[in-house]
C-alpha cells in the first residue's frame, strides 16, 4: 500500500479515557465519530473527555484489543456545544469544578462557557453559589489549562509532539512559549529531551541565525553527547572546536563565544592534563563522575585496614578448607584484599581468578563480614553466581534503580542510603563505565572493602570511558594480574590460543584433536553454508558433543551487517532451526518474524517486567539476557518467554525489545560463556578487526570453539593491538591524586598488570 493511502483522518469527541500516561502523554481513548465509537491511541497529550479531536494516522488491529486507530498527530478543538462543554468540565479537567458546578456554569453561559472562562473568568460570579475566593481559584486553574493547550497547539503546528510541549510547560510554565520562541534550543534541555536535529527544523522556521549563541551552544552539547556513545567521556578542545565549526558551519569566533558562555553556565567543564597545555572538555555529569571516582578512591585508600593479622595463617586455613594449594600470585591477591581493602584482580582464562575470588570471599566471611557481589549484566551476574556459589546481582539491581518522570535513572542507594555490606565484589569490570562506577562508589561506606575482578584484555565498556584500564595503569590501588595457566587449563587449546592472541601471537590453527577448530573458507556463501551445517546437523549429531543447537551452540559475529553478520545469519538459522508451520504462532517485529521456539535476546534493560522461577517472583529482564519463546497467544496479545528458568509474559507490542539470538555480536556476548561457539571471520569490518575483539570472542567458549574464515583475517586482528582510543582524563586525575609513597608502581610485575 502506498504511503499516502495508509494515512487517514478521523474526527470526533472524546467519550471515555481508557488509559493516560501523565509522563509522556500517551493515551487510549474512545472517540465518538458521528455515532461510531473508535478506539484511538497515541501520544496525544493532556486531553480530557468532551474534547473534540482531529487525528491523523492509520487503522491497526491489536491482538488483544482488536481494531484501533493509531494516531501520529492530533489537532485539538475545544468542545463547542453546551452538552460537550458540560462533559468536558465535569471530567475534572479544571480543579474545583465537579459535575454539579459544571452543570450550573453551562446553564448560565451555554455554548460560550469556555470563551467566557478564558477571556473574562470573573464572570463566573454570575453562577449561583460561586464565591469570589472560589472564582479566583477556578480562574487560576483555567488559565493554566488554557495556557498548556495553547503551548501544545503552538508546537504541534511545527510538528513537535505534545509530549515535548508538556515537558517544556512543566519546566517553564506559562512563559514556555515566549522562552522557546526566543531560544528553541531549550527543547534540547535534558528535562525536555528533543533531539538537536529536530530542534534545528523548528529553529529554521523561526529564522534563528546560524551563528546564534543559542544554536552554537546547543550544538556543542550535542557533539559531546554524541561522543559519549563512541566511548569518550570528554573531547580535546581543539578537536571539539574543529568538529563544531564544520558541523554547524559557523566561524571560530561564534564557536568560542558560545563555548565560553556554556562554561560560565556550568553545563560544560574544562580540564587541563598535567604537563600539557591541551584542554579537555566534559559535560558536567561526566566530569563529576571521573572527579568523584578519583576523590573517593583517594579517601578509601586512607580507610584501608591497617592491622597485624596473620594473613599467611588465614590463607593456609583457606587452602585446608578448600583442599587446594594456591600459587604465589593467588596468595598475593588474597593477602592484598585482606590487608588493604582495595584490589583489582585481573587475568585471562585458566589463570585461577575464580579460585582466588572464592578464597577471598571465604576469608572475609570467616571474619564475619557481609559480602555483596555484583556484575554489570544479568548474564554476567548469573555466571559469577554459578562459579562462586554466592548470590550475585546486577549493579542496577543492587543499587535499586528507579526512574524519574523523564525516564532518567536514579538509585535508591547513595551517600545518604549506603549498601549494608562490608565487602563489595564487582565482576566483569571491563564492562563497567565511569558513570555507573561513580554511582556504585557513592553507595558504599568509606570503610567498605572493594574487590574489582575483570580481564583488561577484553573489550571496554559500551558506556563512556575506559575505566578498568585507567584504574590499572594509574597505580591508584593494588593490582594482581594472574598469568600462570594452570595445568588443567593447559589441556585446552581454547585457553592456550586465547593467551597466544593476547600476546600478539597467531593461534594454533592446525590442531584438530581438541576443543579449537579452524575451517579455512574464502567466500561468503560457502562459509555461511558450513556454519549452518555445523549448527543444524554436524555438532548436534556428533556423539562426543550432542549439543542442542539452540541452547548449547552460540554463533558470535564481529558485525551486525553483511552476509556473515548477525542479522542475516539469524534469519538463515531461524529458517533451518525453527521454520514456519501451520500450527506455530508468530508475530512480526520491525526486524524479525518471531515464532514459538525461537531463541531471543533482550536488547534493553527492562526493570518492570515480572518473572517467576521455581515458585518465586522477581522483576527485571536485562540487556543481553537470552531466552526462548515458549508460546505466542495472538488473541491475548502476549508471548511466554523462558529466560533460563525465569518465565515472563511479554505483551506482543513490547517484543520490539527483542532480537533473534541464534547469532549475536561480540559486544553482546561479553560477560557470558557458551558450551560451543562458532565465529565467522570473513569480510572487511575494518573498524572491528582488532585483537581484543577477537580475544573476547574466543574466551566466550567453554567446551568447543570453531572459527570459519582465513588465516590472513585472524592475523590482521591479532596484529592490530589498537586499543580503542577513548578520550578520558580519569587516569591523569588518579595519578595527580596520589603521592609517590602511596602509588602502586605499574612496572612492578608482582603487583600490577603489564
XYZ file of C-alpha atoms in Angstrom:
754
model
C 0.000 0.000 0.000
C 1.376 3.407 -0.868
C 2.240 5.711 1.983
C -0.443 8.267 1.121
C -3.096 5.517 1.164
C -2.099 4.454 4.700
C -2.715 7.878 6.251
C -6.275 8.575 7.385
C -8.039 11.351 9.252
C -10.804 10.862 11.770
C -12.634 13.452 13.871
C -14.739 13.018 16.958
C -15.440 13.794 20.598
C -13.604 12.056 23.441
C -16.221 9.861 25.102
C -14.009 7.969 27.536
C -10.317 7.909 28.514
C -9.269 4.297 28.983
C -5.622 4.990 29.841
C -3.432 8.055 30.309
C 0.334 8.292 30.944
C 0.977 11.640 32.627
C 4.704 11.479 31.833
C 4.757 11.057 28.067
C 1.172 11.957 27.132
C 0.305 8.508 25.730
C -3.434 7.866 25.876
C -6.023 5.286 24.863
C -9.423 6.866 24.280
C -12.850 6.076 22.921
C -13.770 8.638 20.273
C -17.358 9.299 19.179
C -17.068 9.790 15.415
C -20.596 10.735 14.353
C -22.174 7.962 16.390
C -19.454 5.335 15.768
C -17.137 4.616 18.719
C -13.473 4.263 17.657
C -10.621 3.304 19.986
C -7.688 5.645 19.336
C -4.140 5.535 20.743
C -1.111 7.777 20.579
C 0.931 10.442 22.340
C -1.906 12.941 22.239
C -1.066 14.883 25.386
C -3.215 16.128 28.226
C -6.686 15.571 26.756
C -9.979 15.236 28.591
C -13.434 13.825 27.995
C -15.621 16.101 25.901
C -12.761 17.456 23.768
C -13.061 17.295 20.010
C -10.029 15.817 18.238
C -8.946 15.572 14.643
C -6.492 12.663 14.369
C -4.144 11.635 11.586
C -2.782 8.099 11.422
C -3.752 4.565 10.454
C -6.111 1.794 11.436
C -4.405 -1.227 13.001
C -5.529 -4.469 14.621
C -4.259 -5.032 18.155
C -4.018 -8.757 19.025
C -5.732 -8.240 22.378
C -7.939 -5.171 21.951
C -8.906 -5.507 18.305
C -9.244 -2.655 15.753
C -7.716 0.665 16.792
C -6.753 3.964 15.237
C -3.064 4.669 15.851
C -2.656 8.453 15.744
C 0.590 10.049 14.615
C -0.604 13.640 15.049
C -3.528 15.451 16.569
C -5.399 18.718 16.193
C -7.412 19.820 19.213
C -10.722 21.556 19.072
C -12.408 22.728 22.247
C -15.923 21.353 22.676
C -18.404 23.722 21.077
C -21.803 22.534 22.253
C -23.300 23.034 25.673
C -23.562 19.268 26.202
C -19.942 18.516 25.272
C -18.650 21.503 27.286
C -20.510 20.258 30.352
C -18.943 16.788 29.942
C -15.532 18.383 29.458
C -15.755 20.423 32.665
C -17.330 17.557 34.623
C -14.364 15.314 33.744
C -12.229 17.187 36.285
C -10.046 18.999 33.762
C -10.261 22.148 35.919
C -9.597 21.623 39.599
C -12.530 22.765 41.708
C -15.216 22.063 39.094
C -17.180 18.854 39.523
C -20.333 17.554 37.861
C -22.760 19.787 39.787
C -20.811 23.015 39.284
C -20.171 22.196 35.616
C -23.933 21.923 35.079
C -24.566 25.277 36.808
C -21.865 27.071 34.777
C -23.137 25.730 31.442
C -26.726 26.619 32.430
C -25.591 30.269 32.676
C -23.216 30.597 29.708
C -24.197 27.741 27.382
C -22.009 27.221 24.330
C -19.984 30.372 25.227
C -18.803 28.866 28.552
C -15.173 28.213 27.580
C -14.874 31.542 25.798
C -16.020 33.339 28.975
C -13.696 31.291 31.218
C -10.702 32.117 29.047
C -11.323 35.814 28.360
C -13.338 37.025 31.372
C -13.231 34.325 34.089
C -14.503 36.618 36.883
C -17.931 36.487 35.217
C -18.200 33.080 36.873
C -19.518 35.073 39.860
C -22.799 35.151 37.941
C -23.156 31.429 38.679
C -25.320 30.728 41.718
C -23.231 29.692 44.730
C -19.872 30.860 43.300
C -17.878 32.855 45.894
C -15.123 35.345 44.995
C -12.472 33.052 46.511
C -13.773 30.018 44.613
C -13.950 32.098 41.453
C -10.298 33.148 41.783
C -9.208 29.530 42.317
C -11.136 28.283 39.273
C -9.906 31.232 37.171
C -6.252 30.494 38.047
C -6.667 26.803 37.228
C -8.450 27.582 33.960
C -5.691 29.990 32.962
C -3.150 27.211 33.497
C -5.161 24.710 31.411
C -5.723 27.130 28.538
C -2.042 28.081 28.588
C -0.986 24.399 28.342
C -3.419 23.788 25.492
C -2.083 26.851 23.712
C 1.507 25.650 24.076
C 0.666 22.167 22.784
C -1.263 23.557 19.804
C 1.519 26.022 19.023
C 4.231 23.357 18.913
C 2.095 20.785 17.119
C 1.773 23.314 14.283
C 5.547 22.942 13.880
C 5.432 19.143 14.028
C 6.703 18.896 17.612
C 4.913 16.142 19.525
C 2.776 17.003 22.511
C 4.947 15.121 24.996
C 7.802 17.571 24.427
C 5.443 20.542 24.729
C 4.099 19.150 28.001
C 7.613 18.667 29.372
C 8.578 22.191 28.369
C 5.435 23.554 30.046
C 6.333 21.726 33.262
C 9.801 23.311 33.228
C 8.972 26.908 32.232
C 5.239 27.216 32.861
C 3.197 29.847 31.085
C 6.354 31.638 29.897
C 7.226 28.498 27.936
C 6.099 29.697 24.502
C 7.911 33.029 24.711
C 11.102 31.401 26.015
C 11.175 28.760 23.294
C 10.328 31.203 20.536
C 13.373 33.218 21.586
C 15.569 30.140 22.120
C 14.107 26.961 20.574
C 17.268 25.058 21.538
C 15.984 24.950 25.109
C 13.999 21.962 23.800
C 17.331 20.072 23.801
C 17.427 20.618 27.577
C 17.721 17.301 29.437
C 14.335 17.796 31.104
C 12.638 18.057 27.691
C 14.844 15.770 25.612
C 14.071 16.703 21.993
C 16.991 15.894 19.694
C 19.200 18.624 18.244
C 18.377 17.821 14.622
C 14.626 18.000 15.289
C 15.058 21.366 17.007
C 17.071 22.593 14.014
C 13.951 22.317 11.842
C 11.902 24.299 14.371
C 14.644 26.929 14.701
C 14.821 27.286 10.922
C 11.080 28.032 10.837
C 11.680 30.747 13.446
C 14.598 32.195 11.396
C 17.159 31.698 14.169
C 20.572 32.781 12.756
C 23.187 30.075 12.157
C 25.681 31.788 14.442
C 23.198 32.398 17.226
C 24.825 31.654 20.576
C 21.787 29.540 21.456
C 22.311 27.345 18.391
C 26.079 27.005 18.686
C 25.891 26.277 22.403
C 23.298 23.548 21.858
C 25.424 22.172 19.015
C 28.442 21.886 21.314
C 26.409 19.901 23.841
C 25.016 17.712 21.037
C 28.538 16.838 19.849
C 29.695 15.988 23.368
C 26.618 13.787 23.949
C 27.115 12.029 20.617
C 30.726 11.236 21.514
C 29.590 9.601 24.740
C 28.074 6.892 22.530
C 31.542 6.429 20.987
C 33.091 5.913 24.430
C 34.585 9.361 25.035
C 33.921 10.997 28.407
C 35.446 14.237 27.105
C 36.957 15.746 23.941
C 40.096 17.840 23.366
C 39.047 21.449 22.906
C 40.848 21.779 19.564
C 39.046 18.703 18.211
C 35.702 19.860 19.585
C 36.169 23.284 18.009
C 37.083 21.845 14.606
C 34.154 19.395 14.664
C 31.654 22.031 15.809
C 32.698 24.651 13.243
C 32.310 22.125 10.406
C 29.110 20.520 11.697
C 27.394 23.826 12.490
C 29.017 25.786 9.638
C 29.985 28.664 11.923
C 33.050 30.831 12.466
C 35.738 30.316 15.079
C 34.550 33.460 16.880
C 30.974 32.161 17.078
C 32.212 28.843 18.446
C 34.391 30.306 21.184
C 31.765 32.853 22.239
C 29.226 30.070 22.725
C 31.825 27.798 24.320
C 32.728 30.368 26.974
C 29.040 31.010 27.641
C 28.495 27.281 28.266
C 31.463 27.242 30.645
C 30.085 30.187 32.579
C 26.712 28.422 32.832
C 28.445 25.327 34.218
C 26.980 22.963 31.614
C 30.488 22.055 30.449
C 33.755 21.802 32.369
C 37.308 22.269 31.107
C 40.182 20.151 32.430
C 43.873 20.592 31.608
C 46.042 17.499 31.911
C 49.189 17.817 33.980
C 52.301 18.576 31.972
C 50.192 19.535 28.973
C 48.599 22.709 27.726
C 45.800 20.768 25.998
C 42.316 21.439 27.326
C 39.714 18.674 27.547
C 36.007 19.463 27.582
C 33.398 17.498 29.577
C 29.682 17.514 30.038
C 29.399 18.358 33.728
C 27.877 14.992 34.685
C 30.838 13.072 33.288
C 33.432 15.406 34.769
C 31.729 14.999 38.137
C 31.771 11.191 37.704
C 35.500 10.966 36.984
C 36.293 13.527 39.687
C 34.200 11.622 42.228
C 35.856 8.289 41.375
C 39.244 9.924 41.899
C 38.360 11.588 45.187
C 36.543 8.577 46.626
C 39.386 6.146 45.821
C 41.822 8.625 47.348
C 39.802 8.692 50.569
C 39.215 4.921 50.569
C 42.960 4.301 50.486
C 43.289 6.065 53.825
C 40.476 3.923 55.277
C 42.160 0.670 54.305
C 42.595 -1.750 57.240
C 45.967 -1.392 58.914
C 46.430 -4.301 61.292
C 48.817 -7.112 62.042
C 46.642 -10.125 61.384
C 48.415 -13.301 60.370
C 47.375 -13.380 56.717
C 49.551 -16.379 55.923
C 47.708 -18.355 58.573
C 44.352 -17.279 57.121
C 45.474 -18.334 53.634
C 46.680 -21.695 54.953
C 43.300 -22.272 56.595
C 41.555 -21.399 53.335
C 43.745 -23.916 51.488
C 42.934 -26.599 54.006
C 39.224 -25.831 53.827
C 39.106 -25.866 50.015
C 41.586 -28.701 49.519
C 43.615 -26.517 47.156
C 47.134 -25.120 47.102
C 47.293 -21.514 45.915
C 50.017 -20.196 43.653
C 52.205 -17.273 44.738
C 50.220 -14.609 42.885
C 46.937 -16.032 44.153
C 48.255 -15.728 47.725
C 49.396 -12.182 46.953
C 45.871 -11.316 45.784
C 44.246 -12.817 48.899
C 46.730 -11.048 51.176
C 46.229 -7.703 49.437
C 42.438 -7.951 49.609
C 42.507 -8.747 53.324
C 45.185 -6.245 54.288
C 44.360 -3.213 52.201
C 40.666 -3.496 51.446
C 41.212 -2.439 47.812
C 42.207 -4.777 44.997
C 41.982 -5.228 41.254
C 42.218 -8.914 40.358
C 42.785 -9.483 36.665
C 43.900 -12.307 34.395
C 42.923 -14.369 31.390
C 41.155 -17.732 31.184
C 42.616 -20.627 33.137
C 44.664 -18.438 35.477
C 42.613 -19.115 38.590
C 40.624 -15.882 39.062
C 37.544 -17.745 40.307
C 39.546 -19.894 42.727
C 41.245 -16.785 44.105
C 37.980 -14.897 44.398
C 36.348 -17.799 46.247
C 39.236 -17.808 48.726
C 38.945 -14.045 49.284
C 35.200 -14.262 49.894
C 35.643 -17.235 52.224
C 38.250 -15.404 54.317
C 36.070 -12.324 54.657
C 33.020 -14.382 55.634
C 35.040 -16.275 58.271
C 35.762 -12.913 59.848
C 32.025 -12.189 59.979
C 31.938 -9.644 57.152
C 28.903 -9.189 54.911
C 29.891 -9.702 51.283
C 27.887 -8.498 48.282
C 28.668 -9.483 44.677
C 27.633 -7.512 41.606
C 28.188 -7.606 37.847
C 27.181 -5.227 35.059
C 24.728 -7.567 33.272
C 22.245 -10.253 34.213
C 24.171 -12.988 32.402
C 27.449 -11.894 33.997
C 25.795 -11.916 37.434
C 24.420 -15.417 36.823
C 27.820 -16.626 35.648
C 29.733 -15.360 38.694
C 26.986 -16.769 40.917
C 27.318 -20.193 39.253
C 31.120 -20.121 39.512
C 31.382 -18.963 43.116
C 28.209 -20.383 44.625
C 27.380 -16.944 46.051
C 24.344 -14.874 45.165
C 25.134 -12.080 42.699
C 23.039 -9.201 41.368
C 23.348 -6.737 38.552
C 24.782 -3.401 39.676
C 21.500 -1.703 38.796
C 19.514 -4.195 40.862
C 21.951 -3.932 43.761
C 21.637 -0.140 43.801
C 17.831 -0.422 43.337
C 17.386 1.637 40.219
C 14.378 3.928 39.900
C 13.258 6.362 37.234
C 12.213 9.990 37.419
C 9.265 11.364 35.392
C 11.596 11.908 32.420
C 12.704 8.273 32.409
C 16.192 9.114 33.730
C 17.608 6.569 36.140
C 18.403 7.278 39.764
C 19.385 4.920 42.541
C 17.898 4.261 45.955
C 21.337 3.543 47.414
C 23.706 6.510 47.569
C 25.695 8.519 50.141
C 22.572 9.015 52.283
C 21.442 5.391 51.991
C 24.542 3.193 51.576
C 24.572 -0.528 50.961
C 24.739 -2.660 54.088
C 27.889 -4.569 53.216
C 31.461 -4.742 54.492
C 32.915 -6.112 51.253
C 31.804 -5.413 47.697
C 32.967 -7.635 44.827
C 32.385 -6.425 41.265
C 32.979 -8.950 38.486
C 33.449 -8.248 34.742
C 34.824 -4.794 35.491
C 35.863 -4.305 31.855
C 32.155 -3.814 31.090
C 31.582 -1.098 33.727
C 31.585 2.542 32.575
C 32.615 5.591 34.621
C 29.089 6.877 35.266
C 27.847 3.578 36.700
C 31.024 3.103 38.758
C 30.666 6.560 40.287
C 27.109 5.663 41.381
C 28.406 2.401 42.852
C 31.115 4.179 44.862
C 28.530 6.672 46.148
C 26.521 3.759 47.549
C 29.227 2.183 49.737
C 30.555 3.252 53.099
C 34.092 4.617 53.190
C 35.302 1.648 55.194
C 33.846 -0.912 52.768
C 36.460 -3.143 51.106
C 36.240 -3.212 47.303
C 37.438 -6.103 45.128
C 37.292 -5.469 41.363
C 37.614 -8.511 39.099
C 37.999 -8.453 35.348
C 40.054 -9.127 32.266
C 41.579 -5.904 30.968
C 42.355 -7.510 27.600
C 38.643 -7.759 26.792
C 36.573 -5.102 25.086
C 35.961 -1.921 27.080
C 32.513 -0.925 28.283
C 29.717 0.052 25.914
C 29.276 3.181 28.025
C 31.784 6.029 28.082
C 35.288 5.664 29.481
C 37.998 3.023 29.703
C 37.583 2.538 33.424
C 39.359 -0.730 34.241
C 42.401 0.118 32.133
C 42.634 3.601 33.712
C 42.402 2.169 37.221
C 45.152 -0.329 36.455
C 47.698 1.872 34.695
C 47.272 4.760 37.148
C 48.547 2.628 40.047
C 45.781 4.002 42.273
C 45.187 0.673 44.033
C 46.868 -2.712 44.327
C 46.572 -4.858 41.207
C 47.338 -8.543 40.958
C 47.492 -9.962 37.444
C 47.299 -13.749 37.371
C 49.432 -15.019 34.498
C 50.130 -18.687 35.114
C 47.875 -21.055 33.160
C 47.125 -23.943 35.486
C 47.847 -27.483 34.379
C 44.243 -28.484 33.781
C 43.608 -25.361 31.704
C 46.774 -26.032 29.681
C 44.992 -29.003 28.135
C 42.524 -26.627 26.469
C 43.575 -25.183 23.117
C 40.866 -22.545 23.606
C 42.769 -21.305 26.669
C 46.264 -21.544 25.179
C 45.178 -19.884 21.934
C 43.457 -17.095 23.868
C 46.742 -16.365 25.617
C 48.641 -16.508 22.317
C 46.243 -13.953 20.855
C 46.628 -11.620 23.826
C 50.413 -11.742 23.460
C 50.243 -10.916 19.754
C 50.927 -14.440 18.513
C 48.946 -16.380 15.932
C 46.714 -19.047 17.460
C 47.410 -22.661 16.530
C 45.009 -23.279 13.637
C 46.287 -26.749 12.699
C 45.292 -28.914 15.669
C 42.168 -30.999 15.062
C 42.172 -33.154 18.204
C 40.972 -30.843 20.933
C 38.457 -28.077 21.566
C 39.582 -25.463 18.984
C 38.958 -25.955 15.244
C 39.647 -23.720 12.267
C 37.886 -24.085 8.876
C 39.538 -22.233 6.013
C 36.952 -20.529 3.795
C 37.485 -17.550 1.481
C 33.971 -16.963 0.108
C 30.880 -15.811 1.969
C 28.356 -18.342 0.636
C 30.446 -21.485 1.362
C 31.323 -20.091 4.802
C 27.659 -19.424 5.606
C 26.675 -22.882 4.319
C 29.306 -24.558 6.523
C 28.234 -22.555 9.567
C 24.584 -23.509 9.108
C 25.522 -27.160 8.615
C 27.646 -27.181 11.795
C 24.862 -25.674 13.898
C 21.964 -27.631 12.450
C 23.466 -31.069 11.762
C 27.094 -31.841 12.439
C 27.589 -30.688 16.026
C 24.221 -31.957 17.360
C 24.896 -35.334 15.682
C 28.482 -35.683 16.939
C 28.408 -38.332 19.723
C 31.203 -36.648 21.715
C 29.178 -33.415 21.931
C 25.433 -33.983 21.428
C 24.960 -30.229 21.578
C 21.481 -28.756 21.481
C 21.625 -26.360 18.510
C 19.796 -23.512 20.265
C 20.712 -23.978 23.933
C 24.366 -25.035 23.651
C 25.663 -23.517 20.401
C 26.180 -19.795 20.006
C 27.240 -18.021 16.812
C 29.220 -14.869 17.640
C 29.921 -12.282 14.935
C 32.087 -9.162 14.849
C 29.429 -7.234 12.906
C 25.650 -6.961 12.641
C 25.723 -6.319 8.889
C 26.710 -8.395 5.879
C 26.229 -11.996 4.747
C 28.042 -13.275 7.840
C 26.636 -10.620 10.149
C 24.160 -11.122 12.964
C 21.012 -10.082 11.101
C 21.396 -12.308 8.028
C 22.709 -15.305 9.959
C 19.784 -15.083 12.385
C 17.350 -15.244 9.504
C 19.184 -18.194 7.910
C 19.472 -20.093 11.190
C 15.854 -19.448 12.090
C 14.753 -20.771 8.685
C 16.577 -24.055 9.347
C 16.163 -24.481 13.097
C 12.639 -23.097 13.503
C 10.817 -22.865 10.165
C 7.203 -21.662 9.998
C 4.440 -24.249 10.251
C 0.666 -24.033 10.209
C 0.374 -24.712 13.952
C 3.221 -22.410 15.044
C 2.104 -18.919 16.075
C 4.282 -15.989 15.105
C 4.383 -12.210 15.464
C 6.191 -9.592 13.403
C 8.691 -7.062 14.771
C 10.479 -4.276 12.861
C 13.431 -6.599 12.121
C 12.312 -10.200 12.538
C 9.334 -12.547 12.456
C 9.286 -14.198 15.897
C 7.940 -17.745 16.218
C 7.233 -20.129 19.041
C 10.501 -21.900 19.814
C 12.759 -19.019 18.745
C 15.927 -18.128 20.622
C 15.768 -14.420 21.505
C 17.796 -11.748 23.279
C 16.576 -8.759 25.280
C 18.167 -5.597 23.851
C 17.473 -3.069 26.621
C 17.163 -3.113 30.391
C 13.536 -3.575 31.442
C 13.255 -3.238 35.210
C 9.477 -3.557 35.367
C 8.718 -6.856 33.656
C 7.916 -9.574 36.177
C 9.003 -13.217 36.106
C 8.557 -16.391 38.105
C 11.173 -19.066 38.789
C 10.712 -22.130 40.964
C 7.685 -20.575 42.629
C 9.438 -17.274 43.378
C 8.625 -13.923 41.780
C 11.057 -11.268 40.615
C 11.394 -8.255 38.358
C 13.719 -7.253 35.563
C 14.954 -8.671 32.267
C 18.174 -7.046 31.144
C 20.083 -6.120 28.015
C 21.857 -9.279 26.796
C 19.593 -11.817 28.551
C 18.885 -14.785 26.262
C 15.639 -16.742 26.321
C 13.320 -18.946 24.278
C 9.753 -18.219 23.198
C 7.579 -20.932 24.715
C 4.269 -19.787 23.260
C 2.554 -16.894 21.473
C -1.105 -16.100 22.028
C -2.127 -13.657 19.302
C -5.678 -13.328 20.613
C -4.454 -12.211 24.036
C -1.539 -10.281 22.550
C 1.179 -11.906 24.642
C 4.096 -14.313 24.497
C 5.522 -16.596 27.190
C 9.333 -16.412 27.208
C 11.726 -18.520 29.280
C 14.903 -16.651 30.226
C 16.945 -19.522 31.681
C 14.198 -20.557 34.079
C 12.685 -17.090 34.587
C 9.253 -17.300 32.972
C 7.922 -13.982 31.710
C 4.777 -12.805 29.951
C 5.584 -10.290 27.213
C 2.892 -8.139 25.604
C 3.490 -8.595 21.885
C 3.803 -4.813 21.480
C 6.852 -4.994 23.764
C 8.610 -7.620 21.652
C 10.365 -4.851 19.744
C 12.768 -5.033 22.724
C 13.815 -8.486 21.495
C 16.032 -9.759 18.680
C 16.705 -13.253 17.428
C 19.756 -14.665 19.213
C 20.929 -17.640 17.157
C 23.737 -15.220 16.280
C 24.861 -12.288 18.454
C 27.651 -9.701 18.329
C 30.883 -9.995 20.300
C 29.854 -6.951 22.345
C 26.550 -8.614 23.324
C 28.354 -11.833 24.265
C 30.630 -10.156 26.798
C 30.164 -11.458 30.317
C 28.714 -14.769 29.070
C 30.035 -18.248 28.367
C 28.586 -20.851 25.994
C 29.217 -24.581 25.580
C 30.103 -24.169 21.891
C 30.939 -21.008 19.967
C 31.240 -20.527 16.193
C 32.916 -17.325 14.952
C 32.737 -16.348 11.246
C 35.701 -14.133 10.277
C 35.275 -13.029 6.680
C 34.793 -9.571 5.260
C 36.276 -6.178 5.864
C 34.641 -4.795 9.050
C 37.941 -2.901 9.460
C 36.737 -0.912 12.449
C 36.112 -4.210 14.249
C 39.306 -6.028 13.191
C 41.377 -5.741 16.330
C 42.936 -8.007 18.907
C 40.793 -7.545 21.987
C 37.593 -8.121 19.987
C 38.957 -11.473 18.755
C 40.205 -12.317 22.249
C 36.827 -11.504 23.797
C 35.025 -13.707 21.255
C 37.404 -16.645 21.741
C 37.105 -16.560 25.529
C 33.305 -16.964 25.370
C 33.657 -20.695 24.554
C 33.694 -23.336 27.307
C 33.947 -26.713 25.538
C 34.286 -26.047 21.829
C 35.365 -23.170 19.592
C 35.159 -23.094 15.799
C 36.466 -20.245 13.643
C 35.468 -20.050 9.968
C 37.491 -17.720 7.766
C 41.047 -17.078 6.611
C 44.380 -17.101 8.470
C 45.044 -13.674 6.974
C 41.981 -12.196 8.693
C 42.934 -13.756 12.015
C 46.498 -12.485 11.677
C 45.226 -8.990 10.853
C 43.161 -8.974 14.048
C 45.961 -10.422 16.188
C 48.470 -7.845 14.949
C 46.093 -4.920 15.342
C 46.540 -4.119 19.019
C 44.915 -0.747 18.600
C 43.320 -0.105 21.940
C 40.080 1.727 21.452
C 41.151 5.360 21.658
C 38.808 6.851 24.208
C 39.253 10.374 25.451
C 39.214 10.493 29.244
C 41.184 12.317 31.934
C 40.492 9.791 34.690
C 43.998 8.325 34.626
C 45.524 11.786 34.954
C 43.178 12.696 37.807
C 44.017 9.476 39.639
C 47.754 9.937 39.191
C 47.600 13.540 40.397
C 45.663 12.497 43.491
C 48.484 10.232 44.682
C 51.851 10.938 46.246
C 54.886 8.888 45.252
C 54.642 6.944 48.521
C 51.076 5.690 48.069
C 51.154 4.962 44.374
C 51.377 1.327 43.292
C 54.155 1.014 40.736
C 52.716 -0.136 37.384
C 56.110 -1.596 36.493
C 56.113 -3.995 39.426
C 55.313 -7.352 37.794
C 54.283 -8.866 41.094
C 51.530 -6.400 41.782
C 50.207 -4.934 38.571
C 49.234 -5.936 35.095
C 51.884 -5.251 32.487
